[in-house]
């Protein structure tokens, strides 16, 4: 199964596009590459694949107790924030995003 240059031109015409000959060649090659990739995926043997339900039943590895603790773990986020109000980080406003009274971006 493949795509011909004529099919690419027909699809382009339906989309009201007028690609030049080099674009038609490139698109034909790209579409055929995609179809070849799909064909390879269809050939993959899935008989040994694990279903989503079975995979979720697997035990997760236990964390090594000798690992160092995460340095960000202790304390609340507000302890590390430059500014914190009502449960949110506060960041400086960007003047470029401020609008004047007429809805125009201030400059």
CSV table of N, CA and C in Angstrom, one decimal:
chain,number,residue,atom,x,y,z
A,1,UNK,N,0.9,-1.2,0.0
A,1,UNK,CA,0.0,0.0,0.0
A,1,UNK,C,0.9,1.2,0.0
A,2,UNK,N,0.6,2.2,-0.8
A,2,UNK,CA,1.4,3.4,-0.9
A,2,UNK,C,0.6,4.5,-1.5
A,3,UNK,N,1.1,5.7,-1.4
A,3,UNK,CA,0.5,6.9,-1.9
A,3,UNK,C,1.2,7.4,-3.2
A,4,UNK,N,0.5,7.7,-4.2
A,4,UNK,CA,1.1,8.2,-5.4
A,4,UNK,C,1.1,9.7,-5.5
A,5,UNK,N,1.9,10.2,-6.4
A,5,UNK,CA,2.0,11.7,-6.5
A,5,UNK,C,0.6,12.2,-6.9
A,6,UNK,N,-0.1,11.5,-7.8
A,6,UNK,CA,-1.4,11.9,-8.2
A,6,UNK,C,-2.4,12.0,-7.1
A,7,UNK,N,-2.3,11.0,-6.1
A,7,UNK,CA,-3.2,11.0,-5.0
A,7,UNK,C,-2.8,12.2,-4.1
A,8,UNK,N,-1.6,12.6,-3.9
A,8,UNK,CA,-1.2,13.7,-3.1
A,8,UNK,C,-1.7,15.0,-3.8
A,9,UNK,N,-1.6,15.1,-5.1
A,9,UNK,CA,-2.2,16.3,-5.8
A,9,UNK,C,-3.7,16.4,-5.6
A,10,UNK,N,-4.4,15.2,-5.7
A,10,UNK,CA,-5.8,15.2,-5.5
A,10,UNK,C,-6.2,15.7,-4.1
A,11,UNK,N,-5.5,15.1,-3.1
A,11,UNK,CA,-5.8,15.6,-1.7
A,11,UNK,C,-5.5,17.0,-1.5
A,12,UNK,N,-4.4,17.5,-2.1
A,12,UNK,CA,-4.1,18.9,-2.0
A,12,UNK,C,-5.1,19.8,-2.7
A,13,UNK,N,-5.7,19.3,-3.8
A,13,UNK,CA,-6.7,20.1,-4.5
A,13,UNK,C,-8.0,20.1,-3.6
A,14,UNK,N,-8.3,19.0,-3.0
A,14,UNK,CA,-9.5,19.0,-2.1
A,14,UNK,C,-9.3,20.0,-0.9
A,15,UNK,N,-8.1,20.2,-0.5
A,15,UNK,CA,-7.8,21.1,0.6
A,15,UNK,C,-7.5,22.5,0.0
A,16,UNK,N,-7.7,22.7,-1.3
A,16,UNK,CA,-7.5,24.0,-1.9
A,16,UNK,C,-6.1,24.5,-1.8
A,17,UNK,N,-5.2,23.5,-1.9
A,17,UNK,CA,-3.7,23.8,-1.9
A,17,UNK,C,-3.2,23.6,-3.3
A,18,UNK,N,-2.1,24.3,-3.6
A,18,UNK,CA,-1.4,24.1,-4.9
A,18,UNK,C,0.1,23.9,-4.6
A,19,UNK,N,0.5,22.7,-4.2
A,19,UNK,CA,1.9,22.5,-3.9
A,19,UNK,C,2.7,22.4,-5.2
A,20,UNK,N,3.9,22.9,-5.2
A,20,UNK,CA,4.8,22.8,-6.4
A,20,UNK,C,5.3,21.3,-6.4
A,21,UNK,N,6.0,21.0,-7.5
A,21,UNK,CA,6.4,19.6,-7.7
A,21,UNK,C,7.3,19.1,-6.6
A,22,UNK,N,8.2,19.9,-6.1
A,22,UNK,CA,9.1,19.5,-5.0
A,22,UNK,C,8.3,19.1,-3.8
A,23,UNK,N,7.3,19.9,-3.5
A,23,UNK,CA,6.4,19.7,-2.3
A,23,UNK,C,5.6,18.4,-2.5
A,24,UNK,N,5.2,18.1,-3.7
A,24,UNK,CA,4.4,16.9,-4.0
A,24,UNK,C,5.3,15.7,-3.8
A,25,UNK,N,6.6,15.8,-4.2
A,25,UNK,CA,7.5,14.7,-4.0
A,25,UNK,C,7.8,14.5,-2.5
A,26,UNK,N,8.0,15.6,-1.8
A,26,UNK,CA,8.3,15.5,-0.4
A,26,UNK,C,7.1,14.9,0.4
A,27,UNK,N,5.9,15.4,0.1
A,27,UNK,CA,4.7,14.9,0.8
A,27,UNK,C,4.5,13.4,0.4
A,28,UNK,N,4.7,13.0,-0.8
A,28,UNK,CA,4.5,11.6,-1.2
A,28,UNK,C,5.5,10.7,-0.4
A,29,UNK,N,6.7,11.1,-0.3
A,29,UNK,CA,7.7,10.4,0.5
A,29,UNK,C,7.3,10.3,2.0
A,30,UNK,N,6.9,11.4,2.5
A,30,UNK,CA,6.5,11.5,4.0
A,30,UNK,C,5.3,10.6,4.2
A,31,UNK,N,4.3,10.7,3.4
A,31,UNK,CA,3.1,9.9,3.6
A,31,UNK,C,3.4,8.4,3.4
A,32,UNK,N,4.2,8.0,2.5
A,32,UNK,CA,4.6,6.6,2.3
A,32,UNK,C,5.4,6.1,3.5
A,33,UNK,N,6.2,7.0,4.1
A,33,UNK,CA,7.0,6.7,5.3
A,33,UNK,C,6.1,6.4,6.5
A,34,UNK,N,5.0,7.2,6.6
A,34,UNK,CA,4.1,7.0,7.7
A,34,UNK,C,3.3,5.7,7.5
A,35,UNK,N,2.9,5.4,6.3
A,35,UNK,CA,2.2,4.1,6.0
A,35,UNK,C,3.1,2.9,6.2
A,36,UNK,N,4.4,3.1,5.9
A,36,UNK,CA,5.4,2.0,6.2
A,36,UNK,C,5.5,1.8,7.7
A,37,UNK,N,5.6,2.8,8.4
A,37,UNK,CA,5.7,2.7,9.9
A,37,UNK,C,4.4,2.0,10.5
A,38,UNK,N,3.3,2.4,10.0
A,38,UNK,CA,2.0,1.8,10.5
A,38,UNK,C,2.0,0.3,10.1
A,39,UNK,N,2.5,-0.1,8.9
A,39,UNK,CA,2.6,-1.5,8.6
A,39,UNK,C,3.5,-2.2,9.5
A,40,UNK,N,4.6,-1.6,9.9
A,40,UNK,CA,5.6,-2.3,10.8
A,40,UNK,C,4.9,-2.5,12.2
A,41,UNK,N,4.2,-1.5,12.6
A,41,UNK,CA,3.5,-1.6,13.9
A,41,UNK,C,2.4,-2.8,13.9
A,42,UNK,N,1.8,-2.9,12.7
A,42,UNK,CA,0.8,-4.0,12.6
A,42,UNK,C,1.5,-5.4,12.7
A,43,UNK,N,2.7,-5.5,12.4
A,43,UNK,CA,3.4,-6.7,12.4
A,43,UNK,C,4.0,-7.1,13.7
A,44,UNK,N,3.9,-6.2,14.7
A,44,UNK,CA,4.4,-6.5,16.1
A,44,UNK,C,3.6,-7.6,16.7
A,45,UNK,N,4.3,-8.5,17.3
A,45,UNK,CA,3.6,-9.6,18.0
A,45,UNK,C,3.2,-9.2,19.4
A,46,UNK,N,1.9,-9.1,19.7
A,46,UNK,CA,1.4,-8.6,20.9
A,46,UNK,C,1.0,-9.8,21.9
A,47,UNK,N,1.3,-11.0,21.5
A,47,UNK,CA,0.8,-12.1,22.3
A,47,UNK,C,1.5,-12.1,23.7
A,48,UNK,N,2.6,-11.5,23.9
A,48,UNK,CA,3.3,-11.5,25.2
A,48,UNK,C,3.1,-10.1,25.9
A,49,UNK,N,2.3,-9.3,25.3
A,49,UNK,CA,2.0,-8.0,25.9
A,49,UNK,C,1.2,-8.1,27.2
A,50,UNK,N,1.5,-7.2,28.1
A,50,UNK,CA,0.7,-7.2,29.4
A,50,UNK,C,-0.4,-6.2,29.3
A,51,UNK,N,-1.6,-6.6,29.7
A,51,UNK,CA,-2.7,-5.7,29.6
A,51,UNK,C,-2.6,-4.6,30.7
A,52,UNK,N,-3.3,-3.6,30.5
A,52,UNK,CA,-3.2,-2.5,31.5
A,52,UNK,C,-3.6,-2.9,32.9
A,53,UNK,N,-4.6,-3.8,33.0
A,53,UNK,CA,-5.0,-4.3,34.4
A,53,UNK,C,-3.9,-5.1,35.0
A,54,UNK,N,-3.3,-6.0,34.2
A,54,UNK,CA,-2.2,-6.9,34.8
A,54,UNK,C,-1.0,-6.0,35.2
A,55,UNK,N,-0.7,-5.0,34.4
A,55,UNK,CA,0.5,-4.2,34.7
A,55,UNK,C,0.3,-3.4,35.9
A,56,UNK,N,-0.9,-3.0,36.2
A,56,UNK,CA,-1.2,-2.2,37.4
A,56,UNK,C,-1.1,-3.0,38.7
A,57,UNK,N,-1.2,-4.3,38.6
A,57,UNK,CA,-1.1,-5.2,39.7
A,57,UNK,C,0.3,-5.6,40.1
A,58,UNK,N,1.3,-5.2,39.3
A,58,UNK,CA,2.7,-5.5,39.6
A,58,UNK,C,3.1,-4.6,40.8
A,59,UNK,N,4.0,-5.2,41.6
A,59,UNK,CA,4.5,-4.5,42.8
A,59,UNK,C,5.5,-3.5,42.4
A,60,UNK,N,5.5,-2.3,43.0
A,60,UNK,CA,6.4,-1.3,42.7
A,60,UNK,C,7.7,-1.5,43.5
A,61,UNK,N,8.9,-1.2,43.0
A,61,UNK,CA,10.1,-1.4,43.8
A,61,UNK,C,10.0,-0.6,45.1
A,62,UNK,N,10.6,-1.1,46.1
A,62,UNK,CA,10.6,-0.4,47.4
A,62,UNK,C,11.8,0.5,47.4
A,63,UNK,N,11.6,1.7,47.9
A,63,UNK,CA,12.6,2.8,48.0
A,63,UNK,C,13.7,2.3,48.9
A,64,UNK,N,14.9,2.5,48.5
A,64,UNK,CA,16.1,2.2,49.3
A,64,UNK,C,16.1,3.1,50.6
A,65,UNK,N,16.1,2.5,51.8
A,65,UNK,CA,16.0,3.3,53.0
A,65,UNK,C,17.3,4.1,53.2
A,66,UNK,N,18.4,3.8,52.5
A,66,UNK,CA,19.6,4.6,52.6
A,66,UNK,C,19.7,5.8,51.8
A,67,UNK,N,18.6,6.0,51.0
A,67,UNK,CA,18.6,7.2,50.1
A,67,UNK,C,18.5,8.5,50.9
A,68,UNK,N,19.1,9.5,50.4
A,68,UNK,CA,19.0,10.8,51.0
A,68,UNK,C,17.6,11.4,50.8
A,69,UNK,N,17.1,12.1,51.8
A,69,UNK,CA,15.7,12.7,51.6
A,69,UNK,C,15.8,13.8,50.6
A,70,UNK,N,14.6,14.0,50.0
A,70,UNK,CA,14.5,15.1,49.0
A,70,UNK,C,14.6,16.4,49.8
A,71,UNK,N,15.5,17.3,49.2
A,71,UNK,CA,15.8,18.6,49.9
A,71,UNK,C,14.6,19.5,49.9
A,72,UNK,N,13.7,19.3,49.0
A,72,UNK,CA,12.5,20.2,48.9
A,72,UNK,C,11.4,19.7,49.8
A,73,UNK,N,11.5,18.5,50.3
A,73,UNK,CA,10.4,17.9,51.1
A,73,UNK,C,10.1,18.6,52.4
A,74,UNK,N,11.1,19.0,53.2
A,74,UNK,CA,10.7,19.6,54.5
A,74,UNK,C,10.1,21.0,54.3
A,75,UNK,N,9.2,21.3,55.1
A,75,UNK,CA,8.6,22.7,55.1
A,75,UNK,C,7.5,22.8,54.0
A,76,UNK,N,6.9,24.0,54.0
A,76,UNK,CA,5.8,24.3,53.1
A,76,UNK,C,6.3,25.1,51.9
A,77,UNK,N,5.7,25.0,50.8
A,77,UNK,CA,6.1,25.8,49.6
A,77,UNK,C,6.3,27.3,50.0
A,78,UNK,N,5.4,27.8,50.8
A,78,UNK,CA,5.5,29.2,51.2
A,78,UNK,C,6.9,29.6,51.8
A,79,UNK,N,7.5,28.6,52.5
A,79,UNK,CA,8.8,28.8,53.1
A,79,UNK,C,9.9,29.1,52.1
A,80,UNK,N,9.7,28.6,50.8
A,80,UNK,CA,10.7,28.8,49.8
A,80,UNK,C,10.3,29.9,48.8
A,81,UNK,N,9.1,30.4,48.9
A,81,UNK,CA,8.6,31.3,47.9
A,81,UNK,C,9.1,32.7,48.1
A,82,UNK,N,9.4,33.5,47.1
A,82,UNK,CA,9.8,34.9,47.3
A,82,UNK,C,8.7,35.7,47.8
A,83,UNK,N,7.5,35.4,47.4
A,83,UNK,CA,6.3,36.1,47.8
A,83,UNK,C,5.1,35.1,47.8
A,84,UNK,N,4.2,35.1,48.8
A,84,UNK,CA,3.2,34.1,48.9
A,84,UNK,C,2.0,34.8,49.5
A,85,UNK,N,0.8,34.7,48.8
A,85,UNK,CA,-0.4,35.3,49.3
A,85,UNK,C,-1.6,34.3,49.0
A,86,UNK,N,-2.3,34.1,50.1
A,86,UNK,CA,-3.6,33.3,50.0
A,86,UNK,C,-3.4,31.9,49.3
A,87,UNK,N,-2.2,31.3,49.6
A,87,UNK,CA,-2.0,30.0,49.1
A,87,UNK,C,-1.4,29.9,47.7
A,88,UNK,N,-1.0,31.1,47.1
A,88,UNK,CA,-0.4,31.1,45.8
A,88,UNK,C,0.9,31.8,45.8
A,89,UNK,N,1.8,31.3,44.9
A,89,UNK,CA,3.0,32.0,44.6
A,89,UNK,C,2.7,33.4,43.9
A,90,UNK,N,3.3,34.4,44.3
A,90,UNK,CA,3.1,35.7,43.7
A,90,UNK,C,4.3,36.0,42.8
A,91,UNK,N,4.1,36.3,41.6
A,91,UNK,CA,5.2,36.7,40.6
A,91,UNK,C,5.0,38.1,40.2
A,92,UNK,N,6.1,38.8,39.8
A,92,UNK,CA,6.0,40.2,39.4
A,92,UNK,C,5.1,40.3,38.1
A,93,UNK,N,4.4,41.3,37.9
A,93,UNK,CA,3.6,41.6,36.7
A,93,UNK,C,4.6,42.0,35.6
A,94,UNK,N,4.2,41.6,34.4
A,94,UNK,CA,4.9,42.0,33.2
A,94,UNK,C,4.3,43.3,32.7
A,95,UNK,N,5.0,44.4,32.6
A,95,UNK,CA,4.4,45.7,32.2
A,95,UNK,C,3.9,45.5,30.8
A,96,UNK,N,4.5,44.7,30.0
A,96,UNK,CA,4.0,44.6,28.6
A,96,UNK,C,2.6,44.0,28.5
A,97,UNK,N,2.2,43.4,29.6
A,97,UNK,CA,0.8,42.8,29.6
A,97,UNK,C,-0.2,43.7,30.2
A,98,UNK,N,0.3,44.8,30.8
A,98,UNK,CA,-0.7,45.8,31.4
A,98,UNK,C,-1.4,46.5,30.3
A,99,UNK,N,-2.6,46.8,30.4
A,99,UNK,CA,-3.4,47.5,29.4
A,99,UNK,C,-3.8,48.9,30.0
A,100,UNK,N,-3.8,49.9,29.1
A,100,UNK,CA,-4.2,51.2,29.5
A,100,UNK,C,-5.8,51.3,29.6
A,101,UNK,N,-6.4,52.4,29.9
A,101,UNK,CA,-7.8,52.5,30.0
A,101,UNK,C,-8.6,52.2,28.7
A,102,UNK,N,-8.0,52.2,27.6
A,102,UNK,CA,-8.7,52.0,26.3
A,102,UNK,C,-8.5,50.6,25.8
A,103,UNK,N,-7.9,49.7,26.6
A,103,UNK,CA,-7.7,48.3,26.1
A,103,UNK,C,-6.5,48.1,25.4
A,104,UNK,N,-5.7,49.1,25.2
A,104,UNK,CA,-4.4,49.0,24.4
A,104,UNK,C,-3.3,48.6,25.4
A,105,UNK,N,-2.4,47.8,24.9
A,105,UNK,CA,-1.2,47.4,25.7
A,105,UNK,C,-0.3,48.6,25.9
A,106,UNK,N,0.0,48.8,27.2
A,106,UNK,CA,0.8,49.9,27.6
A,106,UNK,C,2.2,49.7,27.1
A,107,UNK,N,2.9,50.7,26.6
A,107,UNK,CA,4.2,50.5,26.0
A,107,UNK,C,5.2,51.4,26.6
